[in-house]
Short mmCIF file of N, CA and C in Angstrom, two decimals:
data_model
loop_
_atom_site.label_atom_id
_atom_site.label_comp_id
_atom_site.label_asym_id
_atom_site.label_seq_id
_atom_site.Cartn_x
_atom_site.Cartn_y
_atom_site.Cartn_z
N MET O 1413 -33.00 -62.22 -35.83
CA MET O 1413 -33.19 -60.81 -36.07
C MET O 1413 -34.68 -60.51 -35.98
N MET O 1414 -34.97 -59.48 -35.24
CA MET O 1414 -36.36 -59.04 -35.14
C MET O 1414 -36.48 -57.69 -35.84
N THR O 1415 -37.56 -57.50 -36.57
CA THR O 1415 -37.82 -56.21 -37.20
C THR O 1415 -39.26 -55.81 -36.91
N GLU O 1416 -39.49 -54.52 -36.98
CA GLU O 1416 -40.84 -53.99 -36.74
C GLU O 1416 -41.00 -52.74 -37.60
N GLU O 1417 -42.13 -52.64 -38.28
CA GLU O 1417 -42.37 -51.47 -39.12
C GLU O 1417 -42.48 -50.21 -38.27
N TYR O 1418 -41.94 -49.12 -38.81
CA TYR O 1418 -42.16 -47.82 -38.19
C TYR O 1418 -43.60 -47.41 -38.44
N GLU O 1419 -44.16 -46.68 -37.51
CA GLU O 1419 -45.53 -46.21 -37.68
C GLU O 1419 -45.60 -45.00 -38.61
N ASP O 1420 -44.57 -44.16 -38.61
CA ASP O 1420 -44.66 -42.88 -39.30
C ASP O 1420 -43.58 -42.63 -40.36
N GLN O 1421 -42.86 -43.68 -40.75
CA GLN O 1421 -41.84 -43.53 -41.78
C GLN O 1421 -41.58 -44.86 -42.44
N ALA O 1422 -40.90 -44.82 -43.57
CA ALA O 1422 -40.56 -46.05 -44.28
C ALA O 1422 -39.44 -46.77 -43.53
N GLY O 1423 -39.33 -48.06 -43.75
CA GLY O 1423 -38.27 -48.84 -43.12
C GLY O 1423 -38.77 -49.63 -41.93
N ARG O 1424 -37.83 -50.23 -41.25
CA ARG O 1424 -38.16 -51.07 -40.11
C ARG O 1424 -37.14 -50.86 -39.00
N ARG O 1425 -37.58 -50.98 -37.77
CA ARG O 1425 -36.66 -51.04 -36.63
C ARG O 1425 -36.06 -52.44 -36.63
N VAL O 1426 -34.82 -52.53 -36.20
CA VAL O 1426 -34.13 -53.83 -36.18
C VAL O 1426 -33.51 -54.05 -34.81
N TRP O 1427 -33.66 -55.28 -34.32
CA TRP O 1427 -32.97 -55.74 -33.12
C TRP O 1427 -32.18 -56.98 -33.50
N LEU O 1428 -30.89 -56.95 -33.25
CA LEU O 1428 -30.03 -58.09 -33.57
C LEU O 1428 -29.84 -58.96 -32.34
N SER O 1429 -29.64 -60.25 -32.58
CA SER O 1429 -29.23 -61.14 -31.51
C SER O 1429 -27.74 -60.93 -31.27
N ARG O 1430 -27.23 -61.51 -30.22
CA ARG O 1430 -25.79 -61.40 -29.95
C ARG O 1430 -24.99 -62.04 -31.09
N ASP O 1431 -25.48 -63.17 -31.61
CA ASP O 1431 -24.80 -63.83 -32.73
C ASP O 1431 -24.80 -62.95 -33.98
N GLU O 1432 -25.88 -62.22 -34.20
CA GLU O 1432 -25.95 -61.33 -35.36
C GLU O 1432 -25.04 -60.12 -35.19
N VAL O 1433 -24.89 -59.63 -33.97
CA VAL O 1433 -23.91 -58.56 -33.72
C VAL O 1433 -22.51 -59.08 -34.05
N ASP O 1434 -22.23 -60.30 -33.62
CA ASP O 1434 -20.93 -60.90 -33.92
C ASP O 1434 -20.73 -61.06 -35.43
N ALA O 1435 -21.79 -61.45 -36.14
CA ALA O 1435 -21.70 -61.58 -37.61
C ALA O 1435 -21.41 -60.23 -38.25
N LEU O 1436 -22.03 -59.18 -37.74
CA LEU O 1436 -21.77 -57.83 -38.24
C LEU O 1436 -20.30 -57.46 -38.03
N LEU O 1437 -19.80 -57.73 -36.84
CA LEU O 1437 -18.41 -57.40 -36.53
C LEU O 1437 -17.43 -58.22 -37.38
N GLU O 1438 -17.83 -59.43 -37.75
CA GLU O 1438 -16.98 -60.30 -38.57
C GLU O 1438 -16.74 -59.75 -39.97
N VAL O 1439 -17.74 -59.07 -40.54
CA VAL O 1439 -17.59 -58.57 -41.91
C VAL O 1439 -16.83 -57.24 -41.96
N VAL O 1440 -16.56 -56.68 -40.81
CA VAL O 1440 -15.86 -55.40 -40.74
C VAL O 1440 -14.37 -55.67 -40.53
N ASP O 1441 -13.54 -55.25 -41.48
CA ASP O 1441 -12.12 -55.53 -41.35
C ASP O 1441 -11.32 -54.36 -40.79
N ASP O 1442 -11.93 -53.20 -40.69
CA ASP O 1442 -11.25 -52.03 -40.18
C ASP O 1442 -11.44 -51.94 -38.66
N PRO O 1443 -10.34 -51.91 -37.87
CA PRO O 1443 -10.47 -51.87 -36.41
C PRO O 1443 -11.25 -50.67 -35.89
N LEU O 1444 -11.11 -49.53 -36.55
CA LEU O 1444 -11.83 -48.33 -36.12
C LEU O 1444 -13.34 -48.50 -36.28
N ARG O 1445 -13.74 -49.13 -37.36
CA ARG O 1445 -15.17 -49.40 -37.58
C ARG O 1445 -15.70 -50.37 -36.53
N LYS O 1446 -14.90 -51.38 -36.21
CA LYS O 1446 -15.33 -52.34 -35.18
C LYS O 1446 -15.54 -51.64 -33.85
N VAL O 1447 -14.63 -50.76 -33.50
CA VAL O 1447 -14.76 -50.02 -32.24
C VAL O 1447 -16.05 -49.20 -32.27
N ALA O 1448 -16.31 -48.51 -33.36
CA ALA O 1448 -17.52 -47.70 -33.47
C ALA O 1448 -18.77 -48.55 -33.34
N PHE O 1449 -18.81 -49.69 -34.05
CA PHE O 1449 -19.97 -50.58 -33.97
C PHE O 1449 -20.14 -51.13 -32.57
N ARG O 1450 -19.05 -51.48 -31.92
CA ARG O 1450 -19.13 -52.03 -30.56
C ARG O 1450 -19.58 -50.97 -29.56
N LEU O 1451 -19.14 -49.73 -29.74
CA LEU O 1451 -19.58 -48.66 -28.83
C LEU O 1451 -21.09 -48.49 -28.90
N ALA O 1452 -21.68 -48.70 -30.06
CA ALA O 1452 -23.14 -48.62 -30.20
C ALA O 1452 -23.82 -49.88 -29.67
N ALA O 1453 -23.35 -51.04 -30.11
CA ALA O 1453 -24.02 -52.30 -29.79
C ALA O 1453 -23.73 -52.82 -28.38
N GLU O 1454 -22.65 -52.36 -27.77
CA GLU O 1454 -22.27 -52.89 -26.45
C GLU O 1454 -22.30 -51.84 -25.34
N CYS O 1455 -22.41 -50.56 -25.71
CA CYS O 1455 -22.48 -49.47 -24.72
C CYS O 1455 -23.69 -48.57 -24.95
N GLY O 1456 -24.38 -48.76 -26.06
CA GLY O 1456 -25.58 -47.99 -26.34
C GLY O 1456 -25.35 -46.56 -26.77
N LEU O 1457 -24.20 -46.27 -27.35
CA LEU O 1457 -23.90 -44.89 -27.75
C LEU O 1457 -24.58 -44.53 -29.07
N ARG O 1458 -24.95 -43.27 -29.16
CA ARG O 1458 -25.48 -42.69 -30.39
C ARG O 1458 -24.28 -42.26 -31.25
N THR O 1459 -24.53 -42.01 -32.55
CA THR O 1459 -23.42 -41.66 -33.45
C THR O 1459 -22.67 -40.42 -32.97
N HIS O 1460 -23.38 -39.38 -32.55
CA HIS O 1460 -22.68 -38.15 -32.13
C HIS O 1460 -21.90 -38.36 -30.83
N GLU O 1461 -22.27 -39.36 -30.07
CA GLU O 1461 -21.52 -39.68 -28.85
C GLU O 1461 -20.26 -40.48 -29.18
N ILE O 1462 -20.36 -41.35 -30.18
CA ILE O 1462 -19.22 -42.18 -30.57
C ILE O 1462 -18.07 -41.33 -31.10
N VAL O 1463 -18.39 -40.33 -31.90
CA VAL O 1463 -17.33 -39.51 -32.49
C VAL O 1463 -16.73 -38.53 -31.50
N ALA O 1464 -17.17 -38.60 -30.24
CA ALA O 1464 -16.60 -37.76 -29.18
C ALA O 1464 -15.86 -38.57 -28.12
N VAL O 1465 -15.87 -39.91 -28.23
CA VAL O 1465 -15.23 -40.76 -27.22
C VAL O 1465 -13.72 -40.59 -27.25
N THR O 1466 -13.14 -40.42 -26.08
CA THR O 1466 -11.69 -40.38 -25.92
C THR O 1466 -11.29 -41.49 -24.96
N PRO O 1467 -10.05 -41.97 -25.02
CA PRO O 1467 -9.63 -43.02 -24.10
C PRO O 1467 -9.84 -42.68 -22.62
N ASP O 1468 -9.74 -41.40 -22.26
CA ASP O 1468 -9.93 -41.07 -20.85
C ASP O 1468 -11.39 -41.08 -20.41
N HIS O 1469 -12.32 -41.41 -21.33
CA HIS O 1469 -13.72 -41.58 -20.97
C HIS O 1469 -13.99 -42.95 -20.32
N VAL O 1470 -13.05 -43.87 -20.44
CA VAL O 1470 -13.18 -45.16 -19.76
C VAL O 1470 -12.66 -44.97 -18.34
N VAL O 1471 -13.56 -45.20 -17.36
CA VAL O 1471 -13.21 -44.94 -15.97
C VAL O 1471 -13.55 -46.15 -15.09
N ASP O 1472 -12.94 -46.17 -13.93
CA ASP O 1472 -13.24 -47.20 -12.93
C ASP O 1472 -14.52 -46.80 -12.22
N GLY O 1473 -15.52 -47.63 -12.32
CA GLY O 1473 -16.80 -47.35 -11.68
C GLY O 1473 -16.95 -48.04 -10.34
N GLY O 1474 -15.83 -48.40 -9.73
CA GLY O 1474 -15.90 -49.08 -8.43
C GLY O 1474 -16.58 -50.42 -8.55
N GLU O 1475 -17.51 -50.70 -7.67
CA GLU O 1475 -18.23 -51.98 -7.71
C GLU O 1475 -19.02 -52.18 -8.99
N ALA O 1476 -19.39 -51.10 -9.64
CA ALA O 1476 -20.15 -51.19 -10.89
C ALA O 1476 -19.29 -51.67 -12.05
N GLY O 1477 -17.97 -51.66 -11.89
CA GLY O 1477 -17.07 -52.08 -12.96
C GLY O 1477 -16.67 -50.91 -13.83
N GLN O 1478 -16.01 -51.23 -14.92
CA GLN O 1478 -15.56 -50.16 -15.82
C GLN O 1478 -16.76 -49.51 -16.49
N MET O 1479 -16.70 -48.19 -16.58
CA MET O 1479 -17.78 -47.42 -17.16
C MET O 1479 -17.23 -46.53 -18.27
N LEU O 1480 -18.10 -46.20 -19.20
CA LEU O 1480 -17.76 -45.27 -20.27
C LEU O 1480 -18.51 -43.97 -20.01
N VAL O 1481 -17.78 -42.91 -19.80
CA VAL O 1481 -18.37 -41.60 -19.54
C VAL O 1481 -18.84 -41.01 -20.87
N VAL O 1482 -20.07 -40.54 -20.87
CA VAL O 1482 -20.63 -39.81 -22.01
C VAL O 1482 -20.91 -38.41 -21.48
N PRO O 1483 -19.92 -37.50 -21.63
CA PRO O 1483 -20.06 -36.18 -21.01
C PRO O 1483 -21.18 -35.32 -21.59
N GLU O 1484 -21.47 -35.50 -22.88
CA GLU O 1484 -22.51 -34.70 -23.52
C GLU O 1484 -23.35 -35.58 -24.43
N GLY O 1485 -24.26 -36.33 -23.81
CA GLY O 1485 -25.18 -37.15 -24.59
C GLY O 1485 -26.28 -36.30 -25.19
N LYS O 1486 -27.37 -36.92 -25.53
CA LYS O 1486 -28.50 -36.20 -26.11
C LYS O 1486 -28.97 -35.14 -25.11
N GLY O 1487 -29.18 -33.93 -25.60
CA GLY O 1487 -29.56 -32.85 -24.71
C GLY O 1487 -28.43 -32.40 -23.81
N GLU O 1488 -27.19 -32.75 -24.22
CA GLU O 1488 -25.98 -32.41 -23.47
C GLU O 1488 -25.99 -32.97 -22.05
N LYS O 1489 -26.68 -34.11 -21.89
CA LYS O 1489 -26.75 -34.74 -20.58
C LYS O 1489 -25.56 -35.67 -20.35
N TYR O 1490 -24.99 -35.60 -19.17
CA TYR O 1490 -23.92 -36.49 -18.73
C TYR O 1490 -24.53 -37.84 -18.35
N ARG O 1491 -23.83 -38.91 -18.71
CA ARG O 1491 -24.22 -40.24 -18.23
C ARG O 1491 -23.01 -41.15 -18.25
N GLU O 1492 -23.13 -42.27 -17.60
CA GLU O 1492 -22.12 -43.32 -17.64
C GLU O 1492 -22.80 -44.63 -17.99
N ALA O 1493 -22.19 -45.37 -18.89
CA ALA O 1493 -22.71 -46.67 -19.31
C ALA O 1493 -21.63 -47.71 -19.09
N PRO O 1494 -22.02 -48.94 -18.74
CA PRO O 1494 -21.01 -49.98 -18.58
C PRO O 1494 -20.34 -50.29 -19.92
N ILE O 1495 -19.06 -50.62 -19.85
CA ILE O 1495 -18.31 -50.99 -21.05
C ILE O 1495 -17.70 -52.37 -20.81
N PRO O 1496 -17.87 -53.28 -21.76
CA PRO O 1496 -17.25 -54.61 -21.60
C PRO O 1496 -15.73 -54.48 -21.46
N GLY O 1497 -15.15 -55.34 -20.66
CA GLY O 1497 -13.70 -55.31 -20.43
C GLY O 1497 -12.90 -55.39 -21.71
N SER O 1498 -13.32 -56.23 -22.65
CA SER O 1498 -12.57 -56.39 -23.90
C SER O 1498 -12.61 -55.10 -24.73
N LEU O 1499 -13.72 -54.38 -24.69
CA LEU O 1499 -13.81 -53.12 -25.43
C LEU O 1499 -13.00 -52.04 -24.71
N ALA O 1500 -13.04 -52.02 -23.39
CA ALA O 1500 -12.22 -51.06 -22.63
C ALA O 1500 -10.74 -51.29 -22.93
N ASP O 1501 -10.34 -52.57 -23.02
CA ASP O 1501 -8.95 -52.90 -23.34
C ASP O 1501 -8.58 -52.42 -24.74
N LEU O 1502 -9.52 -52.55 -25.68
CA LEU O 1502 -9.28 -52.10 -27.04
C LEU O 1502 -9.11 -50.58 -27.10
N VAL O 1503 -9.92 -49.86 -26.35
CA VAL O 1503 -9.80 -48.40 -26.28
C VAL O 1503 -8.45 -48.03 -25.67
N ASP O 1504 -8.06 -48.75 -24.62
CA ASP O 1504 -6.77 -48.51 -23.98
C ASP O 1504 -5.62 -48.82 -24.94
N ALA O 1505 -5.75 -49.88 -25.71
CA ALA O 1505 -4.70 -50.24 -26.68
C ALA O 1505 -4.58 -49.16 -27.75
N ALA O 1506 -5.70 -48.59 -28.15
CA ALA O 1506 -5.66 -47.50 -29.14
C ALA O 1506 -4.88 -46.32 -28.59
N ALA O 1507 -5.07 -46.09 -27.30
CA ALA O 1507 -4.35 -44.98 -26.67
C ALA O 1507 -2.86 -45.31 -26.51
N SER O 1508 -2.58 -46.56 -26.14
CA SER O 1508 -1.19 -46.95 -25.88
C SER O 1508 -0.38 -47.19 -27.14
N PHE O 1509 -0.98 -47.89 -28.10
CA PHE O 1509 -0.22 -48.33 -29.27
C PHE O 1509 -0.67 -47.68 -30.58
N GLY O 1510 -1.85 -47.07 -30.58
CA GLY O 1510 -2.39 -46.52 -31.81
C GLY O 1510 -2.13 -45.04 -32.01
N GLY O 1511 -1.37 -44.47 -31.10
CA GLY O 1511 -1.03 -43.07 -31.26
C GLY O 1511 -2.16 -42.11 -30.91
N VAL O 1512 -3.15 -42.58 -30.14
CA VAL O 1512 -4.24 -41.70 -29.72
C VAL O 1512 -3.97 -41.28 -28.29
N ASP O 1513 -3.88 -39.98 -28.06
CA ASP O 1513 -3.66 -39.47 -26.71
C ASP O 1513 -4.92 -39.67 -25.87
N ALA O 1514 -4.76 -39.68 -24.54
CA ALA O 1514 -5.87 -39.95 -23.61
C ALA O 1514 -7.06 -39.03 -23.83
N GLY O 1515 -6.83 -37.78 -24.18
CA GLY O 1515 -7.92 -36.83 -24.38
C GLY O 1515 -8.30 -36.62 -25.83
N GLU O 1516 -7.72 -37.43 -26.72
CA GLU O 1516 -7.96 -37.28 -28.16
C GLU O 1516 -9.11 -38.20 -28.60
N VAL O 1517 -9.91 -37.72 -29.54
CA VAL O 1517 -11.04 -38.49 -30.04
C VAL O 1517 -10.54 -39.78 -30.70
N LEU O 1518 -11.18 -40.88 -30.34
CA LEU O 1518 -10.79 -42.20 -30.83
C LEU O 1518 -11.29 -42.44 -32.27
N VAL O 1519 -12.58 -42.22 -32.50
CA VAL O 1519 -13.17 -42.42 -33.83
C VAL O 1519 -13.32 -41.04 -34.45
N ASP O 1520 -12.27 -40.59 -35.08
CA ASP O 1520 -12.22 -39.23 -35.62
C ASP O 1520 -12.84 -39.21 -37.02
N ARG O 1521 -14.15 -39.36 -37.06
CA ARG O 1521 -14.91 -39.38 -38.31
C ARG O 1521 -16.21 -38.62 -38.10
N SER O 1522 -16.94 -38.43 -39.18
CA SER O 1522 -18.24 -37.77 -39.08
C SER O 1522 -19.32 -38.81 -38.76
N THR O 1523 -20.45 -38.32 -38.26
CA THR O 1523 -21.57 -39.24 -38.01
C THR O 1523 -22.06 -39.84 -39.33
N ARG O 1524 -21.95 -39.10 -40.41
CA ARG O 1524 -22.34 -39.62 -41.73
C ARG O 1524 -21.43 -40.79 -42.12
N ALA O 1525 -20.15 -40.71 -41.79
CA ALA O 1525 -19.23 -41.82 -42.09
C ALA O 1525 -19.67 -43.07 -41.35
N LEU O 1526 -20.08 -42.94 -40.10
CA LEU O 1526 -20.55 -44.09 -39.33
C LEU O 1526 -21.77 -44.72 -39.99
N ARG O 1527 -22.69 -43.89 -40.44
CA ARG O 1527 -23.89 -44.41 -41.11
C ARG O 1527 -23.50 -45.10 -42.42
N ASN O 1528 -22.53 -44.55 -43.15
CA ASN O 1528 -22.06 -45.19 -44.38
C ASN O 1528 -21.44 -46.55 -44.09
N TRP O 1529 -20.69 -46.63 -42.99
CA TRP O 1529 -20.06 -47.90 -42.62
C TRP O 1529 -21.11 -48.99 -42.40
N VAL O 1530 -22.19 -48.65 -41.71
CA VAL O 1530 -23.21 -49.65 -41.44
C VAL O 1530 -23.95 -50.02 -42.72
N GLU O 1531 -24.15 -49.06 -43.61
CA GLU O 1531 -24.80 -49.35 -44.89
C GLU O 1531 -23.97 -50.34 -45.71
N ALA O 1532 -22.67 -50.17 -45.72
CA ALA O 1532 -21.79 -51.09 -46.46
C ALA O 1532 -21.84 -52.48 -45.84
N ALA O 1533 -21.76 -52.54 -44.52
CA ALA O 1533 -21.76 -53.84 -43.83
C ALA O 1533 -23.10 -54.56 -44.01
N ARG O 1534 -24.20 -53.82 -43.94
CA ARG O 1534 -25.52 -54.47 -44.05
C ARG O 1534 -25.71 -55.04 -45.46
N GLY O 1535 -25.21 -54.33 -46.47
CA GLY O 1535 -25.31 -54.84 -47.83
C GLY O 1535 -24.50 -56.11 -47.99
N GLN O 1536 -23.32 -56.11 -47.43
CA GLN O 1536 -22.46 -57.30 -47.49
C GLN O 1536 -23.13 -58.49 -46.80
N LEU O 1537 -23.74 -58.24 -45.64
CA LEU O 1537 -24.41 -59.32 -44.90
C LEU O 1537 -25.65 -59.81 -45.64
N ALA O 1538 -26.44 -58.90 -46.19
CA ALA O 1538 -27.64 -59.31 -46.93
C ALA O 1538 -27.26 -60.15 -48.14
N ASP O 1539 -26.25 -59.70 -48.87
CA ASP O 1539 -25.81 -60.45 -50.04
C ASP O 1539 -25.21 -61.80 -49.66
N GLY O 1540 -24.43 -61.81 -48.58
CA GLY O 1540 -23.74 -63.04 -48.18
C GLY O 1540 -24.63 -64.08 -47.53
N THR O 1541 -25.67 -63.62 -46.83
CA THR O 1541 -26.53 -64.56 -46.09
C THR O 1541 -27.85 -64.83 -46.79
N GLY O 1542 -28.24 -63.95 -47.72
CA GLY O 1542 -29.55 -64.08 -48.35
C GLY O 1542 -30.68 -63.57 -47.47
N GLU O 1543 -30.34 -63.02 -46.33
CA GLU O 1543 -31.34 -62.48 -45.40
C GLU O 1543 -31.53 -61.01 -45.69
N ASP O 1544 -32.64 -60.69 -46.35
CA ASP O 1544 -32.88 -59.30 -46.77
C ASP O 1544 -33.18 -58.36 -45.62
N ARG O 1545 -33.55 -58.87 -44.45
CA ARG O 1545 -33.81 -57.97 -43.32
C ARG O 1545 -32.57 -57.19 -42.91
N TRP O 1546 -31.38 -57.69 -43.25
CA TRP O 1546 -30.16 -56.93 -42.97
C TRP O 1546 -30.21 -55.56 -43.63
N ARG O 1547 -30.89 -55.45 -44.75
CA ARG O 1547 -30.93 -54.19 -45.51
C ARG O 1547 -31.62 -53.06 -44.75
N TYR O 1548 -32.37 -53.39 -43.72
CA TYR O 1548 -33.04 -52.36 -42.91
C TYR O 1548 -32.14 -51.81 -41.80
N LEU O 1549 -31.04 -52.48 -41.52
CA LEU O 1549 -30.20 -52.10 -40.39
C LEU O 1549 -29.65 -50.68 -40.54
N THR O 1550 -29.81 -49.89 -39.49
CA THR O 1550 -29.22 -48.56 -39.43
C THR O 1550 -28.26 -48.52 -38.24
N PHE O 1551 -27.47 -47.48 -38.18
CA PHE O 1551 -26.55 -47.38 -37.06
C PHE O 1551 -27.31 -47.29 -35.74
N HIS O 1552 -28.44 -46.59 -35.74
CA HIS O 1552 -29.21 -46.45 -34.50
C HIS O 1552 -29.77 -47.80 -34.03
N ASP O 1553 -29.94 -48.73 -34.95
CA ASP O 1553 -30.42 -50.06 -34.55
C ASP O 1553 -29.41 -50.79 -33.67
N LEU O 1554 -28.15 -50.41 -33.73
CA LEU O 1554 -27.16 -51.02 -32.82
C LEU O 1554 -27.44 -50.58 -31.39
N ARG O 1555 -27.80 -49.33 -31.19
CA ARG O 1555 -28.22 -48.84 -29.86
C ARG O 1555 -29.52 -49.53 -29.45
N ARG O 1556 -30.44 -49.67 -30.39
CA ARG O 1556 -31.72 -50.33 -30.11
C ARG O 1556 -31.46 -51.79 -29.69
N THR O 1557 -30.52 -52.44 -30.37
CA THR O 1557 -30.16 -53.81 -30.03
C THR O 1557 -29.64 -53.89 -28.60
N TRP O 1558 -28.76 -52.97 -28.24
CA TRP O 1558 -28.21 -52.92 -26.88
C TRP O 1558 -29.33 -52.78 -25.86
N ALA O 1559 -30.25 -51.86 -26.11
CA ALA O 1559 -31.36 -51.64 -25.18
C ALA O 1559 -32.25 -52.87 -25.08
N GLY O 1560 -32.52 -53.49 -26.22
CA GLY O 1560 -33.34 -54.70 -26.21
C GLY O 1560 -32.68 -55.83 -25.44
N GLN O 1561 -31.37 -55.94 -25.56
CA GLN O 1561 -30.66 -56.98 -24.83
C GLN O 1561 -30.68 -56.71 -23.33
N LEU O 1562 -30.63 -55.43 -22.94
CA LEU O 1562 -30.77 -55.10 -21.51
C LEU O 1562 -32.15 -55.53 -21.01
N ALA O 1563 -33.18 -55.19 -21.78
CA ALA O 1563 -34.55 -55.54 -21.37
C ALA O 1563 -34.74 -57.04 -21.30
N ASN O 1564 -34.23 -57.76 -22.29
CA ASN O 1564 -34.40 -59.21 -22.31
C ASN O 1564 -33.56 -59.92 -21.25
N ALA O 1565 -32.56 -59.24 -20.71
CA ALA O 1565 -31.76 -59.80 -19.62
C ALA O 1565 -32.32 -59.39 -18.27
N ASP O 1566 -33.48 -58.74 -18.27
CA ASP O 1566 -34.15 -58.29 -17.04
C ASP O 1566 -33.33 -57.29 -16.24
N VAL O 1567 -32.55 -56.44 -16.93
CA VAL O 1567 -31.85 -55.36 -16.25
C VAL O 1567 -32.92 -54.41 -15.70
N ASP O 1568 -32.75 -53.99 -14.47
CA ASP O 1568 -33.70 -53.07 -13.84
C ASP O 1568 -33.90 -51.87 -14.77
N GLU O 1569 -35.17 -51.55 -15.04
CA GLU O 1569 -35.47 -50.50 -16.02
C GLU O 1569 -34.93 -49.13 -15.62
N THR O 1570 -34.89 -48.83 -14.33
CA THR O 1570 -34.35 -47.52 -13.92
C THR O 1570 -32.85 -47.44 -14.17
N ILE O 1571 -32.17 -48.58 -14.03
CA ILE O 1571 -30.73 -48.62 -14.34
C ILE O 1571 -30.54 -48.49 -15.85
N ALA O 1572 -31.35 -49.20 -16.64
CA ALA O 1572 -31.27 -49.11 -18.10
C ALA O 1572 -31.49 -47.66 -18.55
N LEU O 1573 -32.45 -46.97 -17.94
CA LEU O 1573 -32.71 -45.57 -18.29
C LEU O 1573 -31.48 -44.72 -18.02
N ARG O 1574 -30.85 -44.95 -16.89
CA ARG O 1574 -29.66 -44.19 -16.52
C ARG O 1574 -28.53 -44.45 -17.51
N TRP O 1575 -28.27 -45.73 -17.82
CA TRP O 1575 -27.19 -46.08 -18.73
C TRP O 1575 -27.42 -45.52 -20.13
N GLY O 1576 -28.68 -45.57 -20.59
CA GLY O 1576 -28.99 -45.15 -21.96
C GLY O 1576 -29.28 -43.67 -22.11
N GLY O 1577 -29.48 -42.98 -21.00
CA GLY O 1577 -29.73 -41.55 -21.07
C GLY O 1577 -31.13 -41.18 -21.51
N TRP O 1578 -32.09 -42.08 -21.30
CA TRP O 1578 -33.47 -41.78 -21.66
C TRP O 1578 -34.13 -40.97 -20.54
N ASN O 1579 -35.02 -40.07 -20.93
CA ASN O 1579 -35.71 -39.23 -19.96
C ASN O 1579 -36.83 -39.95 -19.23
N ASP O 1580 -37.47 -40.89 -19.92
CA ASP O 1580 -38.62 -41.53 -19.31
C ASP O 1580 -38.74 -42.99 -19.75
N LEU O 1581 -39.45 -43.74 -18.94
CA LEU O 1581 -39.62 -45.16 -19.19
C LEU O 1581 -40.41 -45.42 -20.47
N ASP O 1582 -41.38 -44.59 -20.78
CA ASP O 1582 -42.19 -44.80 -21.99
C ASP O 1582 -41.33 -44.79 -23.25
N THR O 1583 -40.37 -43.87 -23.33
CA THR O 1583 -39.49 -43.82 -24.50
C THR O 1583 -38.73 -45.13 -24.64
N PHE O 1584 -38.16 -45.60 -23.54
CA PHE O 1584 -37.42 -46.85 -23.54
C PHE O 1584 -38.31 -48.02 -23.96
N LEU O 1585 -39.47 -48.13 -23.33
CA LEU O 1585 -40.35 -49.26 -23.60
C LEU O 1585 -40.93 -49.23 -25.01
N ASN O 1586 -41.30 -48.05 -25.49
CA ASN O 1586 -41.97 -47.95 -26.79
C ASN O 1586 -41.04 -47.99 -27.99
N HIS O 1587 -39.80 -47.55 -27.82
CA HIS O 1587 -38.92 -47.43 -28.99
C HIS O 1587 -37.70 -48.34 -28.97
N TYR O 1588 -37.34 -48.86 -27.82
CA TYR O 1588 -36.08 -49.59 -27.74
C TYR O 1588 -36.21 -51.03 -27.27
N ARG O 1589 -37.12 -51.27 -26.37
CA ARG O 1589 -37.20 -52.60 -25.77
C ARG O 1589 -37.49 -53.67 -26.81
N GLY O 1590 -38.44 -53.42 -27.68
CA GLY O 1590 -38.81 -54.41 -28.68
C GLY O 1590 -39.55 -55.57 -28.07
N GLU O 1591 -39.75 -56.57 -28.86
CA GLU O 1591 -40.41 -57.77 -28.38
C GLU O 1591 -39.38 -58.69 -27.73
N ALA O 1592 -39.86 -59.58 -26.93
CA ALA O 1592 -38.96 -60.51 -26.26
C ALA O 1592 -38.32 -61.44 -27.28
N THR O 1593 -37.04 -61.68 -27.11
CA THR O 1593 -36.35 -62.62 -27.99
C THR O 1593 -36.84 -64.03 -27.72
N GLU O 1594 -36.53 -64.93 -28.62
CA GLU O 1594 -36.92 -66.33 -28.41
C GLU O 1594 -36.31 -66.86 -27.12
N LYS O 1595 -35.06 -66.49 -26.87
CA LYS O 1595 -34.38 -66.94 -25.66
C LYS O 1595 -35.09 -66.41 -24.41
N ALA O 1596 -35.48 -65.14 -24.42
CA ALA O 1596 -36.18 -64.57 -23.28
C ALA O 1596 -37.54 -65.22 -23.10
N GLN O 1597 -38.23 -65.50 -24.20
CA GLN O 1597 -39.53 -66.17 -24.10
C GLN O 1597 -39.38 -67.57 -23.53
N ALA O 1598 -38.34 -68.28 -23.96
CA ALA O 1598 -38.09 -69.63 -23.42
C ALA O 1598 -37.80 -69.57 -21.93
N ARG O 1599 -37.00 -68.59 -21.51
CA ARG O 1599 -36.69 -68.42 -20.09
C ARG O 1599 -37.97 -68.17 -19.30
N GLU O 1600 -38.81 -67.28 -19.79
CA GLU O 1600 -40.05 -66.93 -19.08
C GLU O 1600 -41.02 -68.10 -19.08
N ARG O 1601 -41.01 -68.87 -20.13
CA ARG O 1601 -41.92 -70.01 -20.23
C ARG O 1601 -41.62 -71.03 -19.13
N THR O 1602 -40.36 -71.18 -18.76
CA THR O 1602 -40.00 -72.15 -17.71
C THR O 1602 -40.57 -71.73 -16.35
N LYS O 1603 -41.01 -70.50 -16.21
CA LYS O 1603 -41.59 -70.02 -14.96
C LYS O 1603 -43.03 -70.47 -14.77
N VAL O 1604 -43.64 -71.02 -15.85
CA VAL O 1604 -45.03 -71.45 -15.80
C VAL O 1604 -45.05 -72.96 -15.91
N ASP O 1605 -45.40 -73.63 -14.83
CA ASP O 1605 -45.35 -75.09 -14.78
C ASP O 1605 -46.15 -75.79 -15.88
N TRP O 1606 -47.32 -75.29 -16.20
CA TRP O 1606 -48.19 -76.01 -17.13
C TRP O 1606 -47.87 -75.74 -18.60
N LEU O 1607 -46.88 -74.87 -18.88
CA LEU O 1607 -46.49 -74.66 -20.27
C LEU O 1607 -45.42 -75.66 -20.61
#
């Protein structure tokens, strides 16, 4: 887990590793909460975007693979973000077996409820692991984690901007990319013979 102090407010930004995202999902026993957390951590959605997702937002993106349509992101901007196959299947299962119609909202809760869910999970993780940095985790940090993982996987920055709905590269680099993970640093280190 990486954290960084905010310059202009209390608290810290948090970037989770993939294992830490999995640990977060493990402590959540409600399927709806898992879907919400995964939409943030695996698709980069903001809270107001999550509470608007419907099963028919999962579309075939052709060669790009399955995509999640975000018809009204920040600033009411349309975008499409890749969605992992397992999450797309879960959304489809909710529509097929969970009584959610194709055009019906999947996570029918308030954005405040989503923030409460993450607060409960972070407390459980901090208490269970003894790692107090969990206490800084916010729902938006799941989106930040997604963006950081894109950057550390060397996803083309213009594609990352498109998927995340950012207006400019500076916003992405300054607020979401974060520092390189240990894994990314190890990968880059192998590129230098004398290290």
